[in-house]
Amino acid sequence: MERNNKTIGKVAGIIANLVIVEVDGPVAQNEICFIQHPESNLMAEVIKILGKNVYVQVFESTRGLKIGTNVEFEGHLLEVTLGPGILSSTYDGLQNDLNKMEGVFLKRGDYTDPLNREKKWDFTPIAKAGDAVVAGDWLGEVPENGMPHRILVPFKLEGSYTVKSVVAAGEYTVDEEIAVITDEEGNDIKLTMVQKWPVKKAVKTYKEKPRPFKLLQTGTRTMDTLNPIVEGGTGFIPGPFGTGKTVLQHSISKFADADIVIIAACGERANEVVEIFTEFPELEDPKTGRKLMERTTIIANTSNMPVAAREASVYTAMALGEYYRAMGLKVLLMADSTSRWAQALREMSNRLEELPGPDAFPMDLTAIITSFYARAGFVYLNNGESGSITFIGTVSPAGGNLKEPVTESTRKAARCFYGLNQTRADGKRYPAIDPIDSYSKYLEYPEVVENLKETIGENWLDNVNKAKTLLLRGKEAQEQINILGDDGVPLEFHERFWNSELVDAVILQQDSFDKVDANCPLHRQKFMLEKVLDVTEMKFSFDSFEDVNVYFKRIINTFKQMNYSEWESDTFKTYSEELEGIIKERLN
Amino acid sequence: METQAFQKVYTKITNLTKATVTLTATDVGNEEMALVHGRMAQVVKIMKDEVILQVFEGTEGIPTNAEVVFLGRPPQIKVGEQLAGRFFNAFGDPIDGGPDVDGKVIDTGGPSVNPVRRKQPSDLIATGIAGIDLNNSLVTGQKIPFFADPDQPYNQVMANVALRAEADKIILGGMGLSNDDYLYFKNVFDNAGALDRIVSFVNTTDDAPVERLLIPDMALSAAEYFAEEKQEKVLVLLTDMTLFADALSIVSNRMDQIPSKDSMPGSLYSDLARIYEKAVQFPHGGSITIIAVTTLNGGDITHAIPDNTGYITEGQLFLRMDSDVGKVIVDPFRSLSRLKQLVIGKQTREDHPQVMNAAIRLYADAANAKTKQDNGFDLSDYDERTLKFAKEYSEQILAIDINIDTEKMLDTTWDLFQDNFKREEVVVRQEFVDKYWKE
Ligand SMILES: Nc1ncnc2c1ncn2[C@@H]1O[C@H](COP(=O)(O)OP(=O)(O)OP(=O)(O)O)[C@@H](O)[C@H]1O
Ligand SMILES: [Mg+2]
């Protein structure tokens, strides 16, 4: 929707950040308005209309607001501003550039420009006069922190157009004209590098959205090896507090094989955002040699920032992701935590006195979550290139109980489930992803299986299944040992248990704070898995269960030292040889 | 007191509930303070010319013709050096018999710090308590609660931590403190000669429960003044946040809001986060560290209050009575300081992270051995050794009465490793074993 005449209204009711506005004129659902509080304009979004009464959720504190205050409706929905300069920025949930705000404390109604209007970008044309184009097509390109930032035909333009002119290669600001295109009626439209897009609407300018099929390497063994996620895939990480959701997401953002990383800190701790922009500018992107921060954008709507903007923040992040996907880039999108987003929906729904669903969440929670996850995906663009958004959200289940509405709704929407297990976390078995309950539905896709075989090896999945079986059998053996006692079971049960402990310690457990172990590339994962499986297939001779324990602990210790050593370094080789030695001692 | 000549006085209350009054009034701001029959109240809802006020002390005895005076301001506090050494109630009025303080008037519950203006917390807070410093090191700018049963000595431990923490200011926010506990804090601070570093905002069990809702904002506004303007290291103690949350639920029930889990308001997470997120490290060195107490009901941490707290804070400290050694210990399994990795092995000795993890792993093995023992199974030699280790570790490291420096904690732990285990059983990076394992 776009409307040129602004509708005016007056505040008629205030309940926390829900404000009722009496209007005289047309207003649209989800339209943006500004409440003209004497101190500063407060931005709000229409969420319900009842006759002349328009209910708006205010993105700021309403302290001091009075009845009768003027409200101006903007004639558009909540939008993001798209153009070069988004990468390495830190925005709030409404895409205000936090670095541009003055002072230590956030000031309400302080809205800052997400882009740099002065900076000149090095533009190279892609389209030429006479080309037929539609929304999302590439007109030109500027380098943005080493990434090719394509300048697109604005998403909002419907129908087909002909390129009339594109400026010559050279330096331009985002607001300078870079192309003129002509619509079917012959009207010229002047374009700059900037466009706007309503965040709650999915960008669908791609040609095709096939099922995702390509492995996305994350560097986390228990994900890549056991339950891989794919480019354009979706996953979620539910877990009680303190079990490692955020650490895992940060680790994936650092090491996953993505071009662009967008992190939505949604209703979580400010210190965790600080951690990102303290560490990422120091860390090197293994692929490009540039700093990680240069390919990262943070949407920070931390828990103490206004609740309504928290709801908006995940959409802002998704819209930015869709923009970069349309440039043919691999986007990794993280949201921590989607439960906080759901809670923001709940707070508002309660204030609106809507009929509550389970745990007082809104009735349409599942629908909202599902349609959000559906915006991720792998796409082919009109020019044959491909792009993707891989989305991983965390879920913070109340009381750690997975049978609660947000977890259950998300399970319907996401294809990978990385459940964090309290017992594993308590035992410092990080990442605490439960190897048995977790799953990747992508392993059921023949095209994914094909891709894994091609990229890793023909027998890779057989090996993975062997490891999974070992874990299962180890768990059963442990239960038996617990019931019958160490001496009450055959020695073989202890061997079974320790084989699974070996897989657990070497493959599943990974120390995110160790500079080497933190990232395990695929070839290294393959090597270690094969090595571990070799050991589990050996026939050792043991006298007693204690003998088994002690021996396996030595093996595990040596394997772990390998994990801590640089790949193929001298120390790595030394431990590898040490391992061979230990094995020889016992072979039958 | 605060009534001024030009203020409009209303005398016609239309509705009265246990916690709120409704009247017709104009030109009233949201969250504005008012005096209703001389009692502090705050605007919570406005519909056209109908204003609903929450009366903190409750509405008992308020007549429909009571005087209602709007004060034209949100909740405020006077801040300045004069606060030091003083005790106040939830409204910022002195309760120690001293004079009113002079200072700058600021609104409480103000805006949050821009995340990009924060600095990553990086200064270790040494408490001497090994269960904290070794396994759950605290850092300035952190927020962390004690999860404790009501009968545990949490206020004592907290007072100890506060006094040893080398803070420039300690701000106590007491909610539903018993009079004895209030006097306890007053005494320890006094005896330690630390009173001039301490500011207290106290709501005791004698005061109305709903008044507690103002305490954290008061304490944290004062903290912000000292940490930001005066660039001081401020430690804020909030006890007991469970009673704060209970007050939230009282209010939301009385206002007919739809309760979510455990009859808590659906906004509990945001309400608590708004408080805890005031913890901050500023680049100029000033900081606010929050140590809170959340008492548990029958040890249940899945209850909405501890659960939401756990999702907000940067870890939690559990106290537990270890009957094997007869001492209260900091439970190494369930306690966690999320920020410890920012300092351990960096501001402390290099082997700290690995030693800490190894010891806890062995302590966990001891717990398994104990289960085996309780189930009547034979113990292996290794089991026996872990049990012995666990007992010594509990006594020499985990007990809350320990007061040693971090080096000593690490050395003690290495000694315990050597006394009880073989090198390869400990699983620590080889370079550290080579360096710290004595022949
Ligand atoms: N892979 C890991 N390696 C080492 N330590 C870890 C790992 N994952 C988590 N931890 C430890 O667990 C702590 C909590 O992790 P994290 O902050 O990720 O939890 P969370 O699930 O996000 O909790 P919350 O829901 O409260 O945000 C970390 O501070 C760290 O000490
Ligand atoms: Mg987290």
Short mmCIF file of C-alpha atoms in Angstrom, two decimals, chain A residues 230-572:
data_model
loop_
_atom_site.label_atom_id
_atom_site.label_comp_id
_atom_site.label_asym_id
_atom_site.label_seq_id
_atom_site.Cartn_x
_atom_site.Cartn_y
_atom_site.Cartn_z
CA VAL A 230 21.66 -27.38 3.80
CA GLU A 231 21.98 -24.11 1.92
CA GLY A 232 18.52 -22.60 2.13
CA GLY A 233 17.52 -24.99 4.89
CA THR A 234 15.79 -24.27 8.19
CA GLY A 235 16.67 -25.45 11.64
CA PHE A 236 15.94 -24.68 15.24
CA ILE A 237 17.77 -25.07 18.50
CA PRO A 238 15.51 -25.47 21.51
CA GLY A 239 17.10 -25.76 24.92
CA PRO A 240 16.68 -24.78 28.55
CA PHE A 241 18.60 -21.73 29.67
CA GLY A 242 22.33 -22.07 29.76
CA THR A 243 22.54 -25.17 27.60
CA GLY A 244 24.46 -23.43 24.81
CA LYS A 245 22.06 -22.02 22.22
CA THR A 246 23.81 -18.71 21.86
CA VAL A 247 27.33 -20.14 21.92
CA LEU A 248 26.31 -22.60 19.21
CA GLN A 249 24.74 -19.90 17.05
CA HIS A 250 27.77 -17.67 17.41
CA SER A 251 30.01 -20.54 16.47
CA ILE A 252 27.93 -21.30 13.38
CA SER A 253 28.02 -17.62 12.39
CA LYS A 254 31.79 -17.63 12.65
CA PHE A 255 32.56 -20.76 10.71
CA ALA A 256 29.65 -21.62 8.44
CA ASP A 257 30.32 -21.51 4.74
CA ALA A 258 28.14 -18.45 4.05
CA ASP A 259 28.72 -15.18 2.19
CA ILE A 260 26.61 -13.03 4.48
CA VAL A 261 25.66 -13.51 8.10
CA ILE A 262 22.73 -11.70 9.65
CA ILE A 263 22.25 -12.09 13.37
CA ALA A 264 19.00 -11.01 14.98
CA ALA A 265 19.51 -10.66 18.72
CA CYS A 266 15.86 -10.73 19.55
CA GLY A 267 15.00 -10.02 23.15
CA GLU A 268 18.25 -11.46 24.51
CA ARG A 269 21.23 -10.02 26.36
CA ALA A 270 23.01 -6.86 25.26
CA ASN A 271 26.34 -8.30 26.39
CA GLU A 272 25.97 -11.07 23.80
CA VAL A 273 25.69 -8.45 21.07
CA VAL A 274 28.73 -6.70 22.48
CA GLU A 275 30.54 -10.01 22.28
CA ILE A 276 29.84 -10.18 18.54
CA PHE A 277 31.05 -6.73 17.74
CA THR A 278 34.05 -7.13 19.99
CA GLU A 279 35.13 -10.47 18.55
CA PHE A 280 34.02 -10.46 14.93
CA PRO A 281 36.12 -7.47 13.87
CA GLU A 282 39.16 -9.42 15.09
CA LEU A 283 38.37 -12.77 13.53
CA GLU A 284 39.34 -13.63 10.00
CA ASP A 285 36.90 -15.08 7.52
CA PRO A 286 38.65 -18.32 6.51
CA LYS A 287 37.40 -17.97 2.94
CA THR A 288 38.17 -14.36 2.07
CA GLY A 289 40.86 -13.41 4.57
CA ARG A 290 38.82 -10.33 5.48
CA LYS A 291 37.40 -9.71 8.93
CA LEU A 292 34.26 -11.59 9.90
CA MET A 293 32.50 -8.40 10.87
CA GLU A 294 32.68 -7.16 7.29
CA ARG A 295 30.22 -9.78 6.10
CA THR A 296 28.03 -9.60 9.20
CA THR A 297 25.01 -7.46 10.04
CA ILE A 298 23.57 -7.37 13.52
CA ILE A 299 19.98 -6.57 14.36
CA ALA A 300 20.08 -5.87 18.05
CA ASN A 301 16.79 -5.61 19.81
CA THR A 302 17.90 -6.75 23.20
CA SER A 303 15.54 -7.68 26.02
CA ASN A 304 15.49 -4.20 27.54
CA MET A 305 14.62 -2.53 24.26
CA PRO A 306 10.95 -1.92 23.39
CA VAL A 307 8.94 -5.12 23.06
CA ALA A 308 7.04 -4.20 19.88
CA ALA A 309 10.30 -3.48 18.07
CA ARG A 310 11.43 -6.95 19.15
CA GLU A 311 8.62 -8.42 17.11
CA ALA A 312 9.68 -6.30 14.14
CA SER A 313 13.35 -7.22 14.48
CA VAL A 314 13.09 -10.75 13.10
CA TYR A 315 11.22 -9.46 10.06
CA THR A 316 13.78 -6.72 9.52
CA ALA A 317 16.50 -9.37 9.58
CA MET A 318 14.60 -11.60 7.16
CA ALA A 319 13.97 -8.76 4.71
CA LEU A 320 17.68 -7.88 4.70
CA GLY A 321 18.42 -11.56 4.07
CA GLU A 322 16.05 -11.67 1.12
CA TYR A 323 17.74 -8.61 -0.34
CA TYR A 324 21.17 -10.25 -0.29
CA ARG A 325 19.76 -13.54 -1.53
CA ALA A 326 18.42 -11.71 -4.58
CA MET A 327 22.03 -10.74 -5.32
CA GLY A 328 22.92 -14.42 -5.67
CA LEU A 329 24.57 -14.70 -2.25
CA LYS A 330 24.50 -17.37 0.42
CA VAL A 331 22.90 -15.79 3.45
CA LEU A 332 22.96 -17.31 6.90
CA LEU A 333 20.28 -15.88 9.16
CA MET A 334 20.23 -16.45 12.90
CA ALA A 335 17.58 -15.41 15.37
CA ASP A 336 18.14 -15.67 19.11
CA SER A 337 15.57 -16.22 20.48
CA THR A 338 12.37 -16.75 18.55
CA SER A 339 10.61 -17.41 21.86
CA ARG A 340 11.10 -13.76 22.78
CA TRP A 341 9.47 -12.80 19.53
CA ALA A 342 6.54 -15.09 20.34
CA GLN A 343 6.34 -13.54 23.80
CA ALA A 344 6.15 -10.09 22.26
CA LEU A 345 3.19 -11.34 20.22
CA ARG A 346 1.66 -12.71 23.39
CA GLU A 347 2.03 -9.47 25.33
CA MET A 348 0.26 -7.57 22.60
CA SER A 349 -2.45 -10.15 22.05
CA ASN A 350 -3.20 -10.06 25.77
CA ARG A 351 -3.43 -6.28 25.77
CA LEU A 352 -5.85 -6.49 22.86
CA GLU A 353 -7.86 -8.91 25.00
CA GLU A 354 -7.90 -11.48 22.21
CA LEU A 355 -9.05 -14.99 22.98
CA PRO A 356 -5.86 -16.69 24.15
CA GLY A 357 -4.54 -20.00 22.83
CA PRO A 358 -2.35 -22.45 24.83
CA ASP A 359 -0.17 -20.76 27.49
CA ALA A 360 -1.87 -17.46 26.59
CA PHE A 361 -0.05 -17.28 23.24
CA PRO A 362 -2.09 -15.96 20.29
CA MET A 363 -4.18 -18.56 18.48
CA ASP A 364 -2.39 -18.04 15.17
CA LEU A 365 1.11 -18.58 16.62
CA THR A 366 1.81 -21.66 14.47
CA ALA A 367 0.73 -19.86 11.31
CA ILE A 368 2.94 -16.87 12.10
CA ILE A 369 5.99 -19.01 12.81
CA THR A 370 5.44 -21.23 9.79
CA SER A 371 5.10 -18.39 7.34
CA PHE A 372 8.23 -16.80 8.75
CA TYR A 373 10.33 -19.94 8.32
CA ALA A 374 8.89 -20.33 4.81
CA ARG A 375 10.72 -17.18 3.76
CA ALA A 376 14.07 -19.00 4.02
CA GLY A 377 15.12 -21.19 1.12
CA PHE A 378 17.32 -21.78 -1.87
CA VAL A 379 16.28 -19.93 -5.04
CA TYR A 380 17.19 -19.65 -8.68
CA LEU A 381 17.10 -16.06 -9.86
CA ASN A 382 15.84 -14.90 -13.22
CA ASN A 383 19.39 -14.74 -14.56
CA GLY A 384 20.05 -18.37 -13.66
CA GLU A 385 22.21 -17.59 -10.61
CA SER A 386 21.27 -18.99 -7.24
CA GLY A 387 21.02 -17.58 -3.77
CA SER A 388 19.91 -18.85 -0.39
CA ILE A 389 18.81 -17.98 3.09
CA THR A 390 19.56 -20.62 5.66
CA PHE A 391 17.63 -19.83 8.81
CA ILE A 392 18.41 -21.14 12.27
CA GLY A 393 16.35 -19.93 15.22
CA THR A 394 16.75 -20.71 18.87
CA VAL A 395 13.79 -21.53 21.07
CA SER A 396 13.76 -20.97 24.82
CA PRO A 397 11.07 -23.31 26.12
CA ALA A 398 9.47 -22.31 29.41
CA GLY A 399 10.72 -24.60 32.13
CA GLY A 400 12.82 -26.44 29.54
CA ASN A 401 9.73 -28.38 28.57
CA LEU A 402 9.60 -29.06 24.83
CA LYS A 403 5.85 -29.57 24.93
CA GLU A 404 5.09 -25.88 24.87
CA PRO A 405 3.51 -23.86 22.07
CA VAL A 406 6.60 -22.15 20.62
CA THR A 407 8.65 -25.36 20.39
CA GLU A 408 5.74 -27.34 19.01
CA SER A 409 4.89 -24.71 16.41
CA THR A 410 8.50 -24.40 15.36
CA ARG A 411 8.83 -28.16 14.99
CA LYS A 412 6.19 -27.92 12.28
CA ALA A 413 8.10 -25.18 10.49
CA ALA A 414 11.79 -26.12 10.71
CA ARG A 415 13.38 -29.13 9.06
CA CYS A 416 16.36 -29.60 11.37
CA PHE A 417 15.95 -30.10 15.07
CA TYR A 418 18.99 -29.56 17.28
CA GLY A 419 17.64 -30.23 20.74
CA LEU A 420 19.95 -29.21 23.56
CA ASN A 421 19.95 -31.61 26.43
CA GLN A 422 20.21 -30.38 30.03
CA THR A 423 22.07 -33.48 31.22
CA ARG A 424 24.67 -33.12 28.50
CA ALA A 425 25.10 -29.45 29.31
CA ASP A 426 25.39 -30.21 33.03
CA GLY A 427 28.10 -32.73 32.19
CA LYS A 428 29.84 -30.04 30.10
CA ARG A 429 29.37 -32.19 27.03
CA TYR A 430 29.20 -29.24 24.67
CA PRO A 431 27.65 -28.63 22.25
CA ALA A 432 24.82 -30.24 24.17
CA ILE A 433 22.90 -31.30 21.05
CA ASP A 434 21.15 -34.54 21.88
CA PRO A 435 22.52 -37.00 19.30
CA ILE A 436 19.58 -39.33 19.52
CA ASP A 437 16.55 -36.99 19.61
CA SER A 438 17.89 -34.49 17.10
CA TYR A 439 17.25 -34.89 13.42
CA SER A 440 17.77 -33.43 9.97
CA LYS A 441 14.86 -34.10 7.65
CA TYR A 442 17.20 -33.26 4.78
CA LEU A 443 18.79 -36.69 5.14
CA GLU A 444 15.52 -38.00 3.72
CA TYR A 445 15.96 -35.95 0.52
CA PRO A 446 17.56 -38.07 -2.23
CA GLU A 447 19.14 -34.95 -3.72
CA VAL A 448 20.83 -34.17 -0.38
CA VAL A 449 22.08 -37.76 -0.05
CA GLU A 450 23.50 -37.48 -3.56
CA ASN A 451 25.19 -34.18 -2.70
CA LEU A 452 26.74 -35.61 0.48
CA LYS A 453 28.12 -38.61 -1.35
CA GLU A 454 29.58 -36.38 -4.03
CA THR A 455 31.16 -33.83 -1.72
CA ILE A 456 32.32 -36.07 1.12
CA GLY A 457 32.48 -39.63 -0.09
CA GLU A 458 30.50 -42.59 -1.31
CA ASN A 459 30.45 -44.38 2.04
CA TRP A 460 30.07 -41.25 4.19
CA LEU A 461 26.45 -41.82 5.14
CA ASP A 462 27.11 -45.46 5.96
CA ASN A 463 29.77 -44.29 8.36
CA VAL A 464 27.45 -41.70 9.86
CA ASN A 465 24.83 -44.36 10.40
CA LYS A 466 27.39 -46.59 12.04
CA ALA A 467 28.22 -43.77 14.45
CA LYS A 468 24.54 -43.22 15.21
CA THR A 469 24.06 -46.93 15.87
CA LEU A 470 27.07 -46.96 18.19
CA LEU A 471 25.56 -44.09 20.17
CA LEU A 472 22.23 -45.84 20.48
CA ARG A 473 23.73 -49.16 21.50
CA GLY A 474 26.01 -47.43 23.94
CA LYS A 475 23.05 -45.80 25.59
CA GLU A 476 21.28 -49.15 25.92
CA ALA A 477 24.42 -50.75 27.33
CA GLN A 478 24.75 -47.95 29.86
CA GLU A 479 21.18 -48.46 31.01
CA GLN A 480 21.86 -52.16 31.51
CA ILE A 481 25.06 -51.43 33.42
CA ASN A 482 23.17 -49.00 35.64
CA ILE A 483 20.52 -51.58 36.40
CA LEU A 484 22.67 -54.68 36.74
CA GLY A 485 25.92 -53.21 37.94
CA ASP A 486 29.39 -53.26 36.40
CA ASP A 487 29.89 -56.93 37.16
CA GLY A 488 26.35 -57.91 36.34
CA VAL A 489 26.79 -57.51 32.60
CA PRO A 490 29.14 -59.15 30.09
CA LEU A 491 32.37 -57.31 29.32
CA GLU A 492 31.05 -56.64 25.86
CA PHE A 493 28.50 -54.20 27.32
CA HIS A 494 31.31 -52.11 28.69
CA GLU A 495 33.02 -52.13 25.33
CA ARG A 496 29.79 -51.04 23.71
CA PHE A 497 29.37 -48.26 26.21
CA TRP A 498 32.91 -47.05 25.75
CA ASN A 499 32.67 -47.16 21.97
CA SER A 500 29.79 -44.73 22.24
CA GLU A 501 31.74 -42.63 24.72
CA LEU A 502 34.52 -42.49 22.16
CA VAL A 503 32.18 -41.22 19.44
CA ASP A 504 30.70 -38.78 21.94
CA ALA A 505 34.01 -37.40 23.16
CA VAL A 506 35.73 -37.13 19.79
CA ILE A 507 32.94 -36.38 17.33
CA LEU A 508 30.06 -34.87 19.33
CA GLN A 509 31.90 -32.82 21.91
CA GLN A 510 33.64 -29.75 20.60
CA ASP A 511 35.10 -26.87 22.56
CA SER A 512 33.88 -23.57 21.14
CA PHE A 513 36.43 -21.71 23.19
CA ASP A 514 39.46 -23.61 21.94
CA LYS A 515 40.99 -21.82 18.99
CA VAL A 516 41.62 -25.01 17.06
CA ASP A 517 38.74 -27.24 18.09
CA ALA A 518 36.15 -24.48 17.61
CA ASN A 519 36.04 -25.03 13.87
CA CYS A 520 36.24 -28.45 12.26
CA PRO A 521 36.14 -28.38 8.46
CA LEU A 522 34.46 -31.24 6.64
CA HIS A 523 37.60 -33.04 5.51
CA ARG A 524 38.76 -33.09 9.09
CA GLN A 525 35.38 -34.36 10.26
CA LYS A 526 35.62 -37.15 7.71
CA PHE A 527 39.13 -38.08 8.81
CA MET A 528 38.22 -38.16 12.50
CA LEU A 529 35.00 -40.10 11.98
CA GLU A 530 36.81 -42.75 10.00
CA LYS A 531 39.57 -42.95 12.54
CA VAL A 532 37.10 -43.32 15.41
CA LEU A 533 35.09 -45.96 13.57
CA ASP A 534 38.29 -47.89 12.86
CA VAL A 535 38.95 -48.08 16.57
CA THR A 536 35.40 -49.16 17.37
CA GLU A 537 35.73 -51.99 14.89
CA MET A 538 38.91 -53.38 16.42
CA LYS A 539 38.93 -56.41 18.61
CA PHE A 540 40.85 -55.65 21.77
CA SER A 541 41.50 -58.08 24.56
CA PHE A 542 40.42 -57.01 28.04
CA ASP A 543 40.55 -58.77 31.42
CA SER A 544 38.00 -56.70 33.30
CA PHE A 545 35.60 -53.83 32.91
CA GLU A 546 38.07 -51.58 34.72
CA ASP A 547 40.58 -52.51 32.13
CA VAL A 548 38.12 -51.35 29.45
CA ASN A 549 37.54 -48.03 31.22
CA VAL A 550 41.17 -47.21 31.69
CA TYR A 551 42.13 -48.20 28.17
CA PHE A 552 39.37 -46.24 26.47
CA LYS A 553 40.11 -43.20 28.58
CA ARG A 554 43.63 -43.24 27.23
CA ILE A 555 42.37 -43.54 23.68
CA ILE A 556 39.89 -40.71 24.20
CA ASN A 557 42.53 -38.52 25.76
CA THR A 558 44.82 -38.94 22.75
CA PHE A 559 42.01 -38.36 20.28
CA LYS A 560 41.08 -35.18 22.14
CA GLN A 561 44.62 -33.92 21.94
CA MET A 562 44.34 -34.42 18.19
CA ASN A 563 41.19 -32.32 18.14
CA TYR A 564 43.07 -29.59 19.98
CA SER A 565 46.01 -29.64 17.54
CA GLU A 566 46.29 -27.77 14.24
CA TRP A 567 45.32 -30.00 11.35
CA GLU A 568 48.28 -32.07 10.16
CA SER A 569 50.70 -30.16 12.38
CA ASP A 570 53.61 -31.94 14.02
CA THR A 571 51.73 -32.20 17.29
CA PHE A 572 48.76 -33.63 15.45
#
